[in-house]
Short mmCIF file of C-alpha atoms in Angstrom, two decimals:
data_model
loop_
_atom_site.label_atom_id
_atom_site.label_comp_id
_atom_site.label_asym_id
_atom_site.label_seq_id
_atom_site.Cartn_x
_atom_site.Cartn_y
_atom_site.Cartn_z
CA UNK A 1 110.11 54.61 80.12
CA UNK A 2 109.96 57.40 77.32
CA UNK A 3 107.03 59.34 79.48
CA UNK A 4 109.75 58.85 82.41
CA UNK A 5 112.38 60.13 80.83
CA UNK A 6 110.51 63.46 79.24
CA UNK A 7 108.72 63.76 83.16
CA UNK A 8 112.73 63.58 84.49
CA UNK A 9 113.66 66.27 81.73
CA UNK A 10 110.71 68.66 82.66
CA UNK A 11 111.16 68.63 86.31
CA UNK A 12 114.97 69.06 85.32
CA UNK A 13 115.12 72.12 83.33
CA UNK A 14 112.09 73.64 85.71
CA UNK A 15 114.17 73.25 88.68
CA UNK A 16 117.24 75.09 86.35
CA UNK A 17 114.84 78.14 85.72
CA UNK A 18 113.45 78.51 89.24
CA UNK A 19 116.95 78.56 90.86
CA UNK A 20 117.13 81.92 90.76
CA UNK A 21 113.96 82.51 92.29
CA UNK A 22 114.99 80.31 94.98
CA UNK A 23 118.50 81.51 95.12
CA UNK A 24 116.71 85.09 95.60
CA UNK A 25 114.79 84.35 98.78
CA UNK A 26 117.42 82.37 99.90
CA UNK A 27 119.80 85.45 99.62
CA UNK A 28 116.85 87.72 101.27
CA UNK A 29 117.13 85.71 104.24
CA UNK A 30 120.69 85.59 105.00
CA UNK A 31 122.54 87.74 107.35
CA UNK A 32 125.06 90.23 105.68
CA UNK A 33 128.00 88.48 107.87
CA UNK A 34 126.96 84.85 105.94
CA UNK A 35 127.04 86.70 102.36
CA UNK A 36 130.75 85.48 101.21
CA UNK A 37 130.91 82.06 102.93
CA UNK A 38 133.37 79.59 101.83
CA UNK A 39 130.87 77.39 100.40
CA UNK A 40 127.39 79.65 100.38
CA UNK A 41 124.89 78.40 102.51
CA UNK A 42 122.35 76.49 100.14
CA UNK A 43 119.61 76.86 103.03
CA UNK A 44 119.13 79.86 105.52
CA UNK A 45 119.42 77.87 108.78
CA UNK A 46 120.40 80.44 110.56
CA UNK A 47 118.34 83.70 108.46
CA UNK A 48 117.36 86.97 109.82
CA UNK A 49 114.16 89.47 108.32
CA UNK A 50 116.53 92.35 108.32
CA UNK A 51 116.22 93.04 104.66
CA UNK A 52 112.50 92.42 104.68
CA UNK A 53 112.14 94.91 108.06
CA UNK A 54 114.37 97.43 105.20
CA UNK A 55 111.33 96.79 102.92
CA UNK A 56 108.77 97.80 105.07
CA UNK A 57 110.36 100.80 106.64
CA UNK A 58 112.15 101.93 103.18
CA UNK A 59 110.60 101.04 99.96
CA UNK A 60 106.45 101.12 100.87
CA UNK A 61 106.95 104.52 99.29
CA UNK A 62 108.85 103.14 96.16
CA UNK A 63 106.35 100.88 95.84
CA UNK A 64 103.50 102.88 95.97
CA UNK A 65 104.87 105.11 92.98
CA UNK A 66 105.20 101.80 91.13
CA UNK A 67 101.61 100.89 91.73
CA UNK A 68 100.59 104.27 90.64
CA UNK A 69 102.55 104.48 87.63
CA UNK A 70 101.26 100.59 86.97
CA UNK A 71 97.47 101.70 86.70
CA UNK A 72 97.92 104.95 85.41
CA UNK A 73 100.32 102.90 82.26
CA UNK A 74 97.29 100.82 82.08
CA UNK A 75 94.11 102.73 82.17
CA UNK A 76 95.74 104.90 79.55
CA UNK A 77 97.53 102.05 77.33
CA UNK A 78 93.25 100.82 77.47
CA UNK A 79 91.64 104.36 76.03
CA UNK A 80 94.74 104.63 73.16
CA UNK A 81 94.85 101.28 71.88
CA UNK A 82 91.53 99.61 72.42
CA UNK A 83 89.53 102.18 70.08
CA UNK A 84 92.71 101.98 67.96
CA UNK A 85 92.30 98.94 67.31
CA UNK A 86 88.56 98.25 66.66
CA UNK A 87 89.29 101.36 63.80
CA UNK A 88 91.94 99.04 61.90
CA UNK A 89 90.45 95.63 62.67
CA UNK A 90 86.28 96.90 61.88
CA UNK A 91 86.56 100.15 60.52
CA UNK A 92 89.59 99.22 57.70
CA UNK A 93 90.93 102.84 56.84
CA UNK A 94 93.03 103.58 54.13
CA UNK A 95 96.87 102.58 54.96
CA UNK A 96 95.63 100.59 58.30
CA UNK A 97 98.25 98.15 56.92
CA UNK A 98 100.84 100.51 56.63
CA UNK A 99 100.11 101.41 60.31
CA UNK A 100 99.88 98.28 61.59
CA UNK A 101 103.55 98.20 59.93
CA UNK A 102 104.57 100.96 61.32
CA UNK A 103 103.92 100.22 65.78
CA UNK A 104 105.33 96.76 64.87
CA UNK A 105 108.69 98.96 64.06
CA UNK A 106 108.19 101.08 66.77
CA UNK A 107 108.43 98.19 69.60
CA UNK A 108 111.89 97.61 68.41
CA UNK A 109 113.07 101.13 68.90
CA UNK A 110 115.83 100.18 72.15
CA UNK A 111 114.30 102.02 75.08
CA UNK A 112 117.20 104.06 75.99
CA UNK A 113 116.72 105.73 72.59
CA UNK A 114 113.36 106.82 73.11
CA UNK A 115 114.51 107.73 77.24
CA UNK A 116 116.54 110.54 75.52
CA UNK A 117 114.20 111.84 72.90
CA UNK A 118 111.85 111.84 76.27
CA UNK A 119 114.52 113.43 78.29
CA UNK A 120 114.53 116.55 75.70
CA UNK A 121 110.50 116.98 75.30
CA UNK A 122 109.92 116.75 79.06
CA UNK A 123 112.73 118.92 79.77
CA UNK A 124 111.52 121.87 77.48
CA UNK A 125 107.83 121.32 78.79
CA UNK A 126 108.78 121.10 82.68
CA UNK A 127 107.70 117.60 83.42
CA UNK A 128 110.64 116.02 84.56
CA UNK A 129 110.91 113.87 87.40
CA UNK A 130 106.85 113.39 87.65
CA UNK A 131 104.84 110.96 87.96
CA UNK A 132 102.57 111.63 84.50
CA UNK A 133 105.36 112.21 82.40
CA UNK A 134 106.73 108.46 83.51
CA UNK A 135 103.19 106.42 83.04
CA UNK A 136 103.52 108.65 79.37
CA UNK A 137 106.98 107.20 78.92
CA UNK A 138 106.00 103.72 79.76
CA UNK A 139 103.00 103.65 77.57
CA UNK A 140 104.57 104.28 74.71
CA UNK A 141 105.85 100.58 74.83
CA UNK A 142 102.48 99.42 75.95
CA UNK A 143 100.57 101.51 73.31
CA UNK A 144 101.88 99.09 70.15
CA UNK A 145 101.70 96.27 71.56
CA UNK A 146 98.05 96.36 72.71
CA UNK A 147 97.00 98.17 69.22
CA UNK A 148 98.40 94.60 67.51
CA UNK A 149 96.83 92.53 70.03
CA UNK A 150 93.12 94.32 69.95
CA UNK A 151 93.29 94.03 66.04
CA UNK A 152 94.15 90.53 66.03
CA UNK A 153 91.20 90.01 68.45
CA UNK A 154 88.63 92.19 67.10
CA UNK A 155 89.32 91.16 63.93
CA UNK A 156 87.80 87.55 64.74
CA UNK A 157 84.28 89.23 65.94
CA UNK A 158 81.72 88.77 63.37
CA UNK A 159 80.99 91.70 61.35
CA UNK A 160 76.93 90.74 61.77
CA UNK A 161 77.29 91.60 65.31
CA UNK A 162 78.45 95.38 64.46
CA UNK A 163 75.56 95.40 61.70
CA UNK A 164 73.16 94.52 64.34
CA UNK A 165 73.80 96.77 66.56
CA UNK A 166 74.08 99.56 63.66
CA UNK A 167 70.60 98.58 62.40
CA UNK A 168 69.09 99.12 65.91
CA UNK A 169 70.46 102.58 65.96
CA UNK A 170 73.43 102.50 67.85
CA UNK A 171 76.12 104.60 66.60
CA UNK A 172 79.79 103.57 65.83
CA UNK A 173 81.00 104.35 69.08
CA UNK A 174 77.82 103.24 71.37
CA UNK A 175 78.90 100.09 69.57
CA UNK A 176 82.03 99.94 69.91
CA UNK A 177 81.48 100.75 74.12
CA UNK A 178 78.13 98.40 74.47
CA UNK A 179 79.32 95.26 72.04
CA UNK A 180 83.12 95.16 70.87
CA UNK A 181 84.35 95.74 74.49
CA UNK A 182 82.72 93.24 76.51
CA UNK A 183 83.40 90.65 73.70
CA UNK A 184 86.91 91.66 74.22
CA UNK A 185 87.63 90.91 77.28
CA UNK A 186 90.59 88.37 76.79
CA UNK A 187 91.95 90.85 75.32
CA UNK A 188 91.58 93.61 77.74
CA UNK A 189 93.45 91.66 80.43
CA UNK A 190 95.85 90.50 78.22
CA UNK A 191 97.19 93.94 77.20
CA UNK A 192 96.07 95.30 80.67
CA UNK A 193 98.74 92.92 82.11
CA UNK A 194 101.32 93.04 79.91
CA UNK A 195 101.39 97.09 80.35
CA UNK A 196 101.12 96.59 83.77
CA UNK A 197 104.22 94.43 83.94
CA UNK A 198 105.84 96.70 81.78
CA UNK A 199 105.42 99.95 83.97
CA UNK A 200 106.44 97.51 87.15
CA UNK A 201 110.03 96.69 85.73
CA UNK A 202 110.45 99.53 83.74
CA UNK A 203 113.86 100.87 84.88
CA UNK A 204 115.32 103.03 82.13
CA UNK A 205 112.65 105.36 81.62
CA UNK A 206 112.65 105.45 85.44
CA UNK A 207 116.32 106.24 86.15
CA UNK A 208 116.38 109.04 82.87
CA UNK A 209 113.26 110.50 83.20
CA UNK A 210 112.75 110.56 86.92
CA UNK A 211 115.91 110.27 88.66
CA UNK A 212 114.94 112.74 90.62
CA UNK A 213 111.75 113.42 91.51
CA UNK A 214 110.04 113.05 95.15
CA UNK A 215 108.06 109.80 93.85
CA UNK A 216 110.26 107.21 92.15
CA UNK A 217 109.45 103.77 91.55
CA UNK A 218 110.32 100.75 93.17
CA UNK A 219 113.22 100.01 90.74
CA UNK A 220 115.10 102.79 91.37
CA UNK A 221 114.45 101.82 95.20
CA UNK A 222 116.25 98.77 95.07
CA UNK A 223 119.35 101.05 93.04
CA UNK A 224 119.36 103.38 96.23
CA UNK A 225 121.05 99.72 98.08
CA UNK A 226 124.07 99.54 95.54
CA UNK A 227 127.23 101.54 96.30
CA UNK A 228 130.62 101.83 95.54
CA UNK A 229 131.46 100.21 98.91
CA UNK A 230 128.02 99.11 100.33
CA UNK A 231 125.74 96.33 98.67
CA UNK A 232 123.02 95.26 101.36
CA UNK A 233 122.01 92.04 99.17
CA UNK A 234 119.51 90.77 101.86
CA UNK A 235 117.69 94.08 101.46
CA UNK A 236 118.40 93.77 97.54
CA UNK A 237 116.84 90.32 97.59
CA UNK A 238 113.97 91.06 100.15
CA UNK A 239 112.84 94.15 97.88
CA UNK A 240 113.14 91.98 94.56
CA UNK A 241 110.42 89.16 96.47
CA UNK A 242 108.37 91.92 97.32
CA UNK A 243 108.06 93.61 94.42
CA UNK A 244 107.52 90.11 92.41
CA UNK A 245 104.48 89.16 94.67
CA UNK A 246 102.25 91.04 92.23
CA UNK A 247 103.43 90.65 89.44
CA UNK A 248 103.56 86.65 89.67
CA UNK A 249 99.51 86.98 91.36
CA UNK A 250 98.42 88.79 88.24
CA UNK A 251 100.28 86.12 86.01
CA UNK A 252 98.72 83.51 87.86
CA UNK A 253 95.33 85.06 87.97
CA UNK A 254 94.95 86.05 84.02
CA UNK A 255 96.92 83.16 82.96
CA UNK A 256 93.56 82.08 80.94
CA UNK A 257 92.63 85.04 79.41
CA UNK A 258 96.02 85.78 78.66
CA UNK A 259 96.54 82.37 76.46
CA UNK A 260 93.51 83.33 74.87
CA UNK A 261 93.99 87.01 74.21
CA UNK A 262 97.51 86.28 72.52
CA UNK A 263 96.33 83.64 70.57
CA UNK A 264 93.62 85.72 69.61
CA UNK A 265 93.07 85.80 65.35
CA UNK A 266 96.21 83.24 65.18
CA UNK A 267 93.90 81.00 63.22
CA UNK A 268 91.07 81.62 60.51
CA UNK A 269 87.78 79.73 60.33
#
């Protein structure tokens, strides 16, 4: 009765936080004339693909920024924080700790904060409204986080595996390239999708940063549907299920090496 009772309460609160996800395609499908009926309709009997046909004609651009800026966040949150972190976790300079201090302050700077110091640099240096200047923008959230998690990890890999590879004549970075990084790979997809996820939904640095530029990503697509007198919410919706299809793939996909790449240095032998 107890294992009842805790299976009722699971399925319970997991229906609660999946409403919205529901209540999202739901709205996606409805026609614009069925939006404010007197009750809503809980099931789309009578839907239309209008907002998804506004997806595909409207925001394939939008989302092709967003892929861009994705990878680009990601192959450079990878070179910055990945040899940062083998350096404080192997190589133990003097006021690592202090460091490590100091990016665990720096991820709880609010974003609009750093959006205006941004704003200022990129305007003096003519990058405004690009593409670079945004994955830069975005991987300055990414950048912290992924230094903590690659120390945490590489802190657990056994120093006689470094002094192996040392004593065979393999230099700090050879080593580093040839043994630390394919040990690493929890890790690497860890902070790889985190970033990633980060650039995807990232909609302040977008909006301040590049407003407007020719390229903008898919969050400030879904913006160009809200008006003072015009909300298209089936378009809203349809873009929001579009844009979540890779994000919840890549979840679903690294969900292993993500448990273990958090976890990672959580508990000493």
């Amino acid at each position: 009765m107890k294992q009842h009772l805790k299976t009722g309460l699971g399925l319970f609160f997991t229906a609660v936080m999946l409403f919205p996800v529901y209540w999202m395609v739901n709205v996606s499908l409805t026609k614009d004339t069925d939006m404010r009926a007197d009750p809503p309709h809980v099931l789309p009997l009578d839907g239309t693909l209008e907002g998804y046909r506004a997806v595909i004609e409207q925001q394939m651009p939008y989302l092709g920024t967003s892929l861009i800026v994705g990878l680009g966040t990601v192959a450079l949150t990878l070179v910055l924080s990945a040899p940062a972190g083998f350096a404080l976790a192997k190589l133990r300079p003097k006021g690592g700790g202090a460091l490590s201090f100091v990016l665990l302050i720096a991820q709880m700077i609010p974003g609009i904060i750093m959006a205006m110091g941004f704003y200022a640099i990129y305007l003096r240096l003519g990058v405004l409204n690009t593409v670079p200047g945004l994955i830069l923008a975005d991987s300055t959230i990414a950048v912290p986080f992924g230094v903590l998690i690659f120390t945490a990890f590489m802190s657990g890999i056994p120093d006689e595996l470094i002094d192996a590879a040392l004593i065979d004549g393999a230099s700090r970075w050879r080593t580093f390239v040839s043994v630390i990084l394919p040990v690493s790979r929890n890790a690497i997809v860890t902070v790889s999708l985190f970033a990633f996820l980060w650039a995807w939904s990232d909609f302040v640095f977008a909006s301040t940063l590049d407003g407007g530029g020719d390229a903008q990503p898919i969050t400030l697509g879904i913006y160009q549907y809200i008006g003072n007198n015009n909300q298209q919410w089936n378009a809203i919706m349809a873009t929001a299920v579009v844009a979540s299809i890779p994000a919840t793939l890549l979840l679903i996909i690294a969900q292993r090496y993500v448990a273990a790449g958090v976890t990672a240095g959580a508990v000493k032998d």
